[in-house]
Amino acid sequence: SDFTEDDLFSLYKAGEYQYLSNGFTTVQEGKTDAASLEALPKVAAAIGFDIDIISYPDVIALGDSALLHGKLMSSEYTDGFRLGGVKLTFDGSPQGKTAWFTTPYHRVPEGQPDDYSGYAALSDDEAMRWMDLAFANRWQLLVHTNGDAAVDQLIRLLEKQEAIEARDHRTVMIHGQFTRKDHVRDLKRLGVFPALYPMHTFYWGDWHRDSVAGPERAQNISPTGWLREADMRFSIHSDAPVTFPNSMRILDSAVNRTTRTNAVLGAEHRLEPIEALKAMTLWSAYQHFEEVAKGSLAVGKQVDMVVLERNPMSVPRSTIKDIRILQTI
């Protein structure tokens, strides 16, 4: 009851400062709930944001709300804020052993049968109802899929969308940690944009290898190498606050793929520093339909710049994570 509107504004500005100090100029608010969706435009109008915030409300929580049909659902920002589309969640997390797999967990949770492989958050019919709503309104759709069965479901349901291959919908596969190699061709054909999560190679890589997925499957979490072979654009992220939004740690995890015990998970998926940088700038701008205005320094584009202490293209790769952000413009 003592929490005031000024406190709320201060809280949002403090969060914004964390992103600015870590070199971010555009931030995605994924799965925005109704309370946040009410607060964010209010904060933006009252004090403005120095970064661009693009929100994807939880479509199940909001339904066909009037908020999703208002002026904020736009390619243009209002006071540094806009809605970019909506979010759906198909499964849980691999580290929490709630992601949905086609084969059992390496070590099943206590009390579960030997063939436990996680579970779907939505039936095909339920998921299709929300996907139909998004496509009918031309809302960009972000779909949380961690396990390979959840990726199967995404592909299966997109196949049912009429003329999906002819539309530039850029449906985003969020995380896609256990994307299989046979998925890649379908994802590319269906116009899906993968937003992968190589940060897990460090934070939970050992756990994925030893308990969640086993030694073989864990090598291919967030398989950026397969996407690169298929000549696909993709982005990489922190999923803050699940992991801290440290931009150099994101870059490092995609380039080195080392675990906490300094083992390498999936050497074939290690990116060149320039590829990882594109996944955080040029390709992530494309993900949000903002490639004309953002993502690289070019005539006519927005001048978003980050000044780094050292050049991540030329330092020893193991030291990328130690580079400091000097200034965000």
Short mmCIF file of C-alpha atoms in Angstrom, two decimals:
data_model
loop_
_atom_site.label_atom_id
_atom_site.label_comp_id
_atom_site.label_asym_id
_atom_site.label_seq_id
_atom_site.Cartn_x
_atom_site.Cartn_y
_atom_site.Cartn_z
CA SER A 1 0.00 0.00 0.00
CA ASP A 2 3.03 2.31 0.42
CA PHE A 3 4.18 1.68 -3.18
CA THR A 4 3.53 4.92 -5.07
CA GLU A 5 3.37 5.79 -8.75
CA ASP A 6 6.71 7.60 -8.36
CA ASP A 7 8.17 4.34 -7.02
CA LEU A 8 6.89 2.55 -10.10
CA PHE A 9 8.48 5.13 -12.41
CA SER A 10 11.78 4.84 -10.52
CA LEU A 11 11.66 1.07 -10.79
CA TYR A 12 11.20 1.15 -14.57
CA LYS A 13 13.94 3.76 -15.01
CA ALA A 14 16.31 1.64 -12.90
CA GLY A 15 15.55 -1.34 -15.14
CA GLU A 16 16.16 0.79 -18.21
CA TYR A 17 19.53 1.87 -16.79
CA GLN A 18 20.58 -1.79 -16.42
CA TYR A 19 19.97 -2.34 -20.13
CA LEU A 20 21.68 0.90 -21.18
CA SER A 21 24.73 0.12 -19.05
CA ASN A 22 24.91 -3.30 -20.71
CA GLY A 23 24.84 -1.84 -24.22
CA PHE A 24 21.21 -2.31 -25.25
CA THR A 25 19.25 0.32 -27.14
CA THR A 26 16.14 -1.76 -27.94
CA VAL A 27 14.61 -4.16 -25.41
CA GLN A 28 11.91 -6.76 -25.94
CA GLU A 29 9.34 -7.23 -23.18
CA GLY A 30 8.14 -10.76 -23.85
CA LYS A 31 4.84 -12.13 -22.52
CA THR A 32 3.67 -8.83 -21.03
CA ASP A 33 0.86 -9.27 -18.51
CA ALA A 34 -2.17 -7.01 -18.19
CA ALA A 35 -0.79 -5.00 -15.25
CA SER A 36 2.50 -4.29 -17.03
CA LEU A 37 0.67 -3.45 -20.22
CA GLU A 38 -1.25 -0.81 -18.30
CA ALA A 39 1.86 0.55 -16.57
CA LEU A 40 4.38 0.69 -19.42
CA PRO A 41 2.54 3.22 -21.66
CA LYS A 42 1.81 5.32 -18.57
CA VAL A 43 5.49 5.43 -17.63
CA ALA A 44 6.48 6.12 -21.24
CA ALA A 45 4.04 9.05 -21.48
CA ALA A 46 5.03 10.50 -18.10
CA ILE A 47 8.82 10.34 -18.24
CA GLY A 48 9.73 8.72 -21.56
CA PHE A 49 12.28 6.00 -22.21
CA ASP A 50 15.82 6.48 -23.52
CA ILE A 51 15.65 3.00 -25.06
CA ASP A 52 13.00 1.54 -27.35
CA ILE A 53 10.77 -1.01 -25.63
CA ILE A 54 8.81 -3.42 -27.81
CA SER A 55 6.17 -5.45 -26.00
CA TYR A 56 4.54 -8.78 -26.86
CA PRO A 57 1.54 -9.26 -24.55
CA ASP A 58 0.50 -12.72 -23.37
CA VAL A 59 -2.39 -13.36 -25.77
CA ILE A 60 -4.01 -15.95 -23.49
CA ALA A 61 -4.06 -13.49 -20.57
CA LEU A 62 -5.28 -10.58 -22.72
CA GLY A 63 -7.56 -12.45 -25.12
CA ASP A 64 -8.97 -10.28 -27.87
CA SER A 65 -8.55 -7.19 -25.71
CA ALA A 66 -9.18 -3.70 -27.05
CA LEU A 67 -5.60 -2.90 -25.94
CA LEU A 68 -4.34 -5.16 -28.72
CA HIS A 69 -6.34 -3.21 -31.30
CA GLY A 70 -5.26 0.27 -30.16
CA LYS A 71 -2.65 2.71 -31.46
CA LEU A 72 0.18 1.02 -29.55
CA MET A 73 0.01 -2.07 -31.81
CA SER A 74 2.13 -0.33 -34.39
CA SER A 75 5.47 -0.24 -36.18
CA GLU A 76 5.94 3.25 -34.70
CA TYR A 77 6.97 3.97 -31.10
CA THR A 78 4.97 6.24 -28.80
CA ASP A 79 7.27 7.78 -26.16
CA GLY A 80 9.71 4.89 -26.71
CA PHE A 81 7.10 2.12 -26.41
CA ARG A 82 5.08 -0.01 -28.83
CA LEU A 83 3.37 -3.38 -29.14
CA GLY A 84 4.99 -5.63 -31.72
CA GLY A 85 2.58 -8.56 -31.57
CA VAL A 86 1.60 -11.27 -29.09
CA LYS A 87 3.19 -14.18 -27.21
CA LEU A 88 2.18 -17.84 -26.83
CA THR A 89 3.82 -20.49 -24.62
CA PHE A 90 3.92 -24.12 -25.77
CA ASP A 91 6.00 -25.71 -22.97
CA GLY A 92 8.19 -25.03 -19.94
CA SER A 93 11.92 -25.02 -19.22
CA PRO A 94 14.48 -27.80 -19.72
CA GLN A 95 16.39 -26.90 -16.56
CA GLY A 96 13.12 -27.16 -14.61
CA LYS A 97 12.30 -30.39 -16.50
CA THR A 98 8.99 -29.04 -17.76
CA ALA A 99 10.05 -28.63 -21.42
CA TRP A 100 8.22 -30.99 -23.79
CA PHE A 101 10.42 -33.64 -25.42
CA THR A 102 9.73 -36.52 -27.80
CA THR A 103 12.04 -38.77 -25.75
CA PRO A 104 12.42 -39.06 -21.96
CA TYR A 105 14.62 -36.86 -19.80
CA HIS A 106 18.10 -38.24 -19.16
CA ARG A 107 17.27 -38.35 -15.45
CA VAL A 108 13.56 -38.05 -14.82
CA PRO A 109 12.37 -35.96 -11.84
CA GLU A 110 11.65 -37.80 -8.62
CA GLY A 111 8.18 -39.33 -8.61
CA GLN A 112 7.84 -39.39 -12.41
CA PRO A 113 7.74 -42.55 -14.55
CA ASP A 114 10.82 -43.63 -16.50
CA ASP A 115 9.34 -42.38 -19.77
CA TYR A 116 8.61 -38.86 -18.48
CA SER A 117 9.33 -36.37 -21.27
CA GLY A 118 7.70 -33.17 -20.03
CA TYR A 119 4.37 -31.94 -21.32
CA ALA A 120 2.56 -29.53 -23.61
CA ALA A 121 1.17 -26.28 -22.22
CA LEU A 122 -1.65 -26.30 -24.79
CA SER A 123 -3.43 -28.90 -26.88
CA ASP A 124 -3.21 -28.46 -30.65
CA ASP A 125 -6.80 -27.19 -30.73
CA GLU A 126 -6.20 -24.64 -27.96
CA ALA A 127 -2.96 -23.42 -29.51
CA MET A 128 -4.53 -23.20 -32.96
CA ARG A 129 -7.35 -21.01 -31.65
CA TRP A 130 -4.85 -18.41 -30.38
CA MET A 131 -2.66 -18.67 -33.48
CA ASP A 132 -5.71 -18.12 -35.70
CA LEU A 133 -6.54 -14.96 -33.70
CA ALA A 134 -3.00 -13.62 -34.16
CA PHE A 135 -2.87 -14.38 -37.88
CA ALA A 136 -6.34 -12.97 -38.50
CA ASN A 137 -5.24 -9.67 -36.94
CA ARG A 138 -1.77 -9.75 -38.52
CA TRP A 139 -0.13 -9.64 -35.11
CA GLN A 140 3.43 -10.95 -35.15
CA LEU A 141 3.50 -14.11 -33.07
CA LEU A 142 6.22 -15.15 -30.61
CA VAL A 143 6.02 -18.80 -29.54
CA HIS A 144 7.97 -20.15 -26.57
CA THR A 145 9.22 -23.63 -27.54
CA ASN A 146 12.04 -25.32 -25.65
CA GLY A 147 11.67 -29.08 -26.17
CA ASP A 148 11.70 -30.72 -29.58
CA ALA A 149 8.06 -31.83 -29.22
CA ALA A 150 7.06 -28.18 -28.75
CA VAL A 151 8.97 -27.28 -31.93
CA ASP A 152 7.12 -30.14 -33.67
CA GLN A 153 3.83 -28.60 -32.51
CA LEU A 154 4.80 -25.16 -33.82
CA ILE A 155 5.68 -26.57 -37.25
CA ARG A 156 2.56 -28.77 -37.32
CA LEU A 157 0.22 -25.86 -36.59
CA LEU A 158 1.93 -23.38 -38.91
CA GLU A 159 1.50 -25.92 -41.71
CA LYS A 160 -2.26 -25.46 -41.24
CA GLN A 161 -2.18 -21.69 -41.68
CA GLU A 162 -3.37 -20.84 -45.16
CA ALA A 163 -0.76 -19.38 -47.52
CA ILE A 164 1.71 -19.16 -44.63
CA GLU A 165 4.71 -19.53 -46.95
CA ALA A 166 3.63 -16.55 -49.04
CA ARG A 167 3.38 -14.17 -46.05
CA ASP A 168 6.22 -12.36 -44.32
CA HIS A 169 4.85 -13.08 -40.84
CA ARG A 170 8.23 -13.68 -39.13
CA THR A 171 6.72 -15.88 -36.44
CA VAL A 172 9.44 -16.13 -33.80
CA MET A 173 10.48 -19.41 -32.20
CA ILE A 174 11.60 -18.27 -28.76
CA HIS A 175 14.45 -20.33 -27.25
CA GLY A 176 14.14 -23.37 -29.53
CA GLN A 177 16.78 -24.97 -27.35
CA PHE A 178 16.20 -28.53 -28.46
CA THR A 179 15.52 -27.83 -32.11
CA ARG A 180 16.47 -30.92 -34.10
CA LYS A 181 18.42 -30.82 -37.35
CA ASP A 182 15.39 -32.09 -39.28
CA HIS A 183 13.39 -29.10 -38.01
CA VAL A 184 15.62 -26.54 -39.71
CA ARG A 185 14.37 -27.04 -43.26
CA ASP A 186 10.73 -26.74 -42.15
CA LEU A 187 11.40 -23.66 -40.04
CA LYS A 188 13.08 -21.97 -43.00
CA ARG A 189 10.33 -22.96 -45.45
CA LEU A 190 7.62 -21.68 -43.09
CA GLY A 191 9.34 -18.33 -42.54
CA VAL A 192 9.97 -18.87 -38.82
CA PHE A 193 12.60 -16.65 -37.20
CA PRO A 194 14.61 -18.52 -34.50
CA ALA A 195 15.52 -16.55 -31.37
CA LEU A 196 17.97 -18.94 -29.72
CA TYR A 197 19.42 -19.07 -26.22
CA PRO A 198 23.11 -20.10 -26.22
CA MET A 199 23.45 -18.48 -22.76
CA HIS A 200 22.27 -21.89 -21.48
CA THR A 201 25.55 -23.44 -22.59
CA PHE A 202 27.16 -21.55 -19.72
CA TYR A 203 24.50 -21.19 -17.04
CA TRP A 204 22.93 -24.67 -17.30
CA GLY A 205 25.12 -26.51 -19.79
CA ASP A 206 26.55 -28.99 -17.29
CA TRP A 207 23.06 -29.65 -15.89
CA HIS A 208 21.63 -30.18 -19.38
CA ARG A 209 24.41 -32.65 -20.22
CA ASP A 210 24.39 -34.59 -16.94
CA SER A 211 20.71 -34.56 -15.99
CA VAL A 212 18.30 -32.97 -18.46
CA ALA A 213 19.14 -34.21 -21.94
CA GLY A 214 22.20 -36.40 -21.65
CA PRO A 215 25.61 -36.01 -23.31
CA GLU A 216 24.46 -36.35 -26.93
CA ARG A 217 21.36 -34.14 -27.01
CA ALA A 218 23.01 -31.46 -24.87
CA GLN A 219 25.67 -30.87 -27.54
CA ASN A 220 23.00 -29.42 -29.79
CA ILE A 221 21.16 -27.02 -27.50
CA SER A 222 20.45 -23.77 -29.34
CA PRO A 223 21.96 -25.20 -32.55
CA THR A 224 23.17 -22.01 -34.20
CA GLY A 225 25.55 -23.96 -36.43
CA TRP A 226 22.68 -25.75 -38.19
CA LEU A 227 20.89 -22.44 -38.80
CA ARG A 228 24.09 -20.92 -40.20
CA GLU A 229 24.49 -23.91 -42.56
CA ALA A 230 20.92 -23.28 -43.78
CA ASP A 231 21.74 -19.59 -44.34
CA MET A 232 19.09 -18.49 -41.82
CA ARG A 233 19.04 -15.29 -39.80
CA PHE A 234 18.54 -15.72 -36.05
CA SER A 235 18.96 -13.78 -32.82
CA ILE A 236 20.43 -14.63 -29.40
CA HIS A 237 19.18 -13.35 -26.06
CA SER A 238 19.50 -13.32 -22.27
CA ASP A 239 15.86 -14.00 -21.34
CA ALA A 240 16.35 -11.56 -18.45
CA PRO A 241 15.64 -11.84 -15.59
CA VAL A 242 16.28 -15.58 -16.05
CA THR A 243 19.87 -14.60 -16.79
CA PHE A 244 21.29 -11.10 -16.35
CA PRO A 245 21.25 -8.98 -19.54
CA ASN A 246 25.02 -8.90 -19.95
CA SER A 247 25.57 -8.31 -23.67
CA MET A 248 29.18 -9.48 -23.67
CA ARG A 249 28.22 -12.69 -21.88
CA ILE A 250 25.56 -13.30 -24.57
CA LEU A 251 28.19 -12.75 -27.26
CA ASP A 252 30.70 -14.95 -25.42
CA SER A 253 28.25 -17.84 -24.98
CA ALA A 254 27.48 -17.98 -28.70
CA VAL A 255 31.15 -17.79 -29.71
CA ASN A 256 32.64 -20.14 -27.11
CA ARG A 257 29.78 -22.37 -25.83
CA THR A 258 31.66 -23.19 -22.63
CA THR A 259 29.96 -24.49 -19.49
CA ARG A 260 30.65 -23.47 -15.90
CA THR A 261 33.21 -26.29 -15.74
CA ASN A 262 34.81 -24.97 -18.96
CA ALA A 263 33.64 -27.88 -21.12
CA VAL A 264 32.56 -27.07 -24.68
CA LEU A 265 28.98 -27.95 -25.62
CA GLY A 266 28.52 -28.35 -29.35
CA ALA A 267 31.75 -27.13 -30.96
CA GLU A 268 30.07 -27.19 -34.40
CA HIS A 269 27.60 -24.54 -33.20
CA ARG A 270 30.23 -21.99 -32.13
CA LEU A 271 29.79 -18.76 -34.06
CA GLU A 272 32.38 -16.39 -35.42
CA PRO A 273 32.31 -13.15 -33.36
CA ILE A 274 30.93 -11.20 -36.33
CA GLU A 275 28.06 -13.70 -36.69
CA ALA A 276 27.19 -13.43 -33.00
CA LEU A 277 27.31 -9.65 -33.28
CA LYS A 278 24.90 -9.72 -36.22
CA ALA A 279 22.57 -11.94 -34.20
CA MET A 280 22.44 -9.19 -31.54
CA THR A 281 22.11 -6.23 -33.92
CA LEU A 282 21.24 -6.56 -37.60
CA TRP A 283 19.34 -9.83 -37.39
CA SER A 284 17.50 -8.94 -34.18
CA ALA A 285 16.35 -5.73 -35.88
CA TYR A 286 15.00 -7.92 -38.69
CA GLN A 287 13.21 -10.06 -36.08
CA HIS A 288 11.20 -6.98 -35.04
CA PHE A 289 10.58 -5.71 -38.60
CA GLU A 290 13.01 -2.86 -37.82
CA GLU A 291 15.88 -3.66 -40.20
CA VAL A 292 15.24 -0.52 -42.25
CA ALA A 293 15.82 1.73 -39.20
CA LYS A 294 18.14 -0.25 -36.91
CA GLY A 295 20.80 -2.92 -36.61
CA SER A 296 23.69 -1.33 -38.50
CA LEU A 297 25.22 2.09 -39.08
CA ALA A 298 24.03 3.31 -42.48
CA VAL A 299 22.69 6.48 -44.05
CA GLY A 300 19.06 6.97 -43.07
CA LYS A 301 19.16 4.62 -40.10
CA GLN A 302 18.75 5.41 -36.41
CA VAL A 303 22.16 6.12 -34.84
CA ASP A 304 22.19 3.58 -32.00
CA MET A 305 25.78 2.93 -30.94
CA VAL A 306 27.64 1.17 -28.15
CA VAL A 307 31.24 2.02 -27.32
CA LEU A 308 33.21 -1.01 -26.10
CA GLU A 309 36.46 -1.12 -24.17
CA ARG A 310 37.99 -3.54 -26.68
CA ASN A 311 37.13 -4.99 -30.08
CA PRO A 312 35.34 -8.36 -29.76
CA MET A 313 36.44 -9.19 -33.31
CA SER A 314 40.14 -9.14 -32.40
CA VAL A 315 40.57 -10.03 -28.70
CA PRO A 316 41.21 -13.63 -27.64
CA ARG A 317 37.78 -15.27 -27.77
CA SER A 318 37.94 -16.44 -24.18
CA THR A 319 38.12 -12.79 -23.05
CA ILE A 320 35.02 -11.50 -24.89
CA LYS A 321 32.97 -11.85 -21.71
CA ASP A 322 35.30 -9.44 -19.89
CA ILE A 323 34.89 -6.51 -22.31
CA ARG A 324 33.32 -3.52 -20.57
CA ILE A 325 30.62 -1.26 -22.01
CA LEU A 326 31.95 2.30 -21.94
CA GLN A 327 29.00 4.19 -23.41
CA THR A 328 25.58 3.60 -24.97
CA ILE A 329 24.32 6.20 -27.42
#
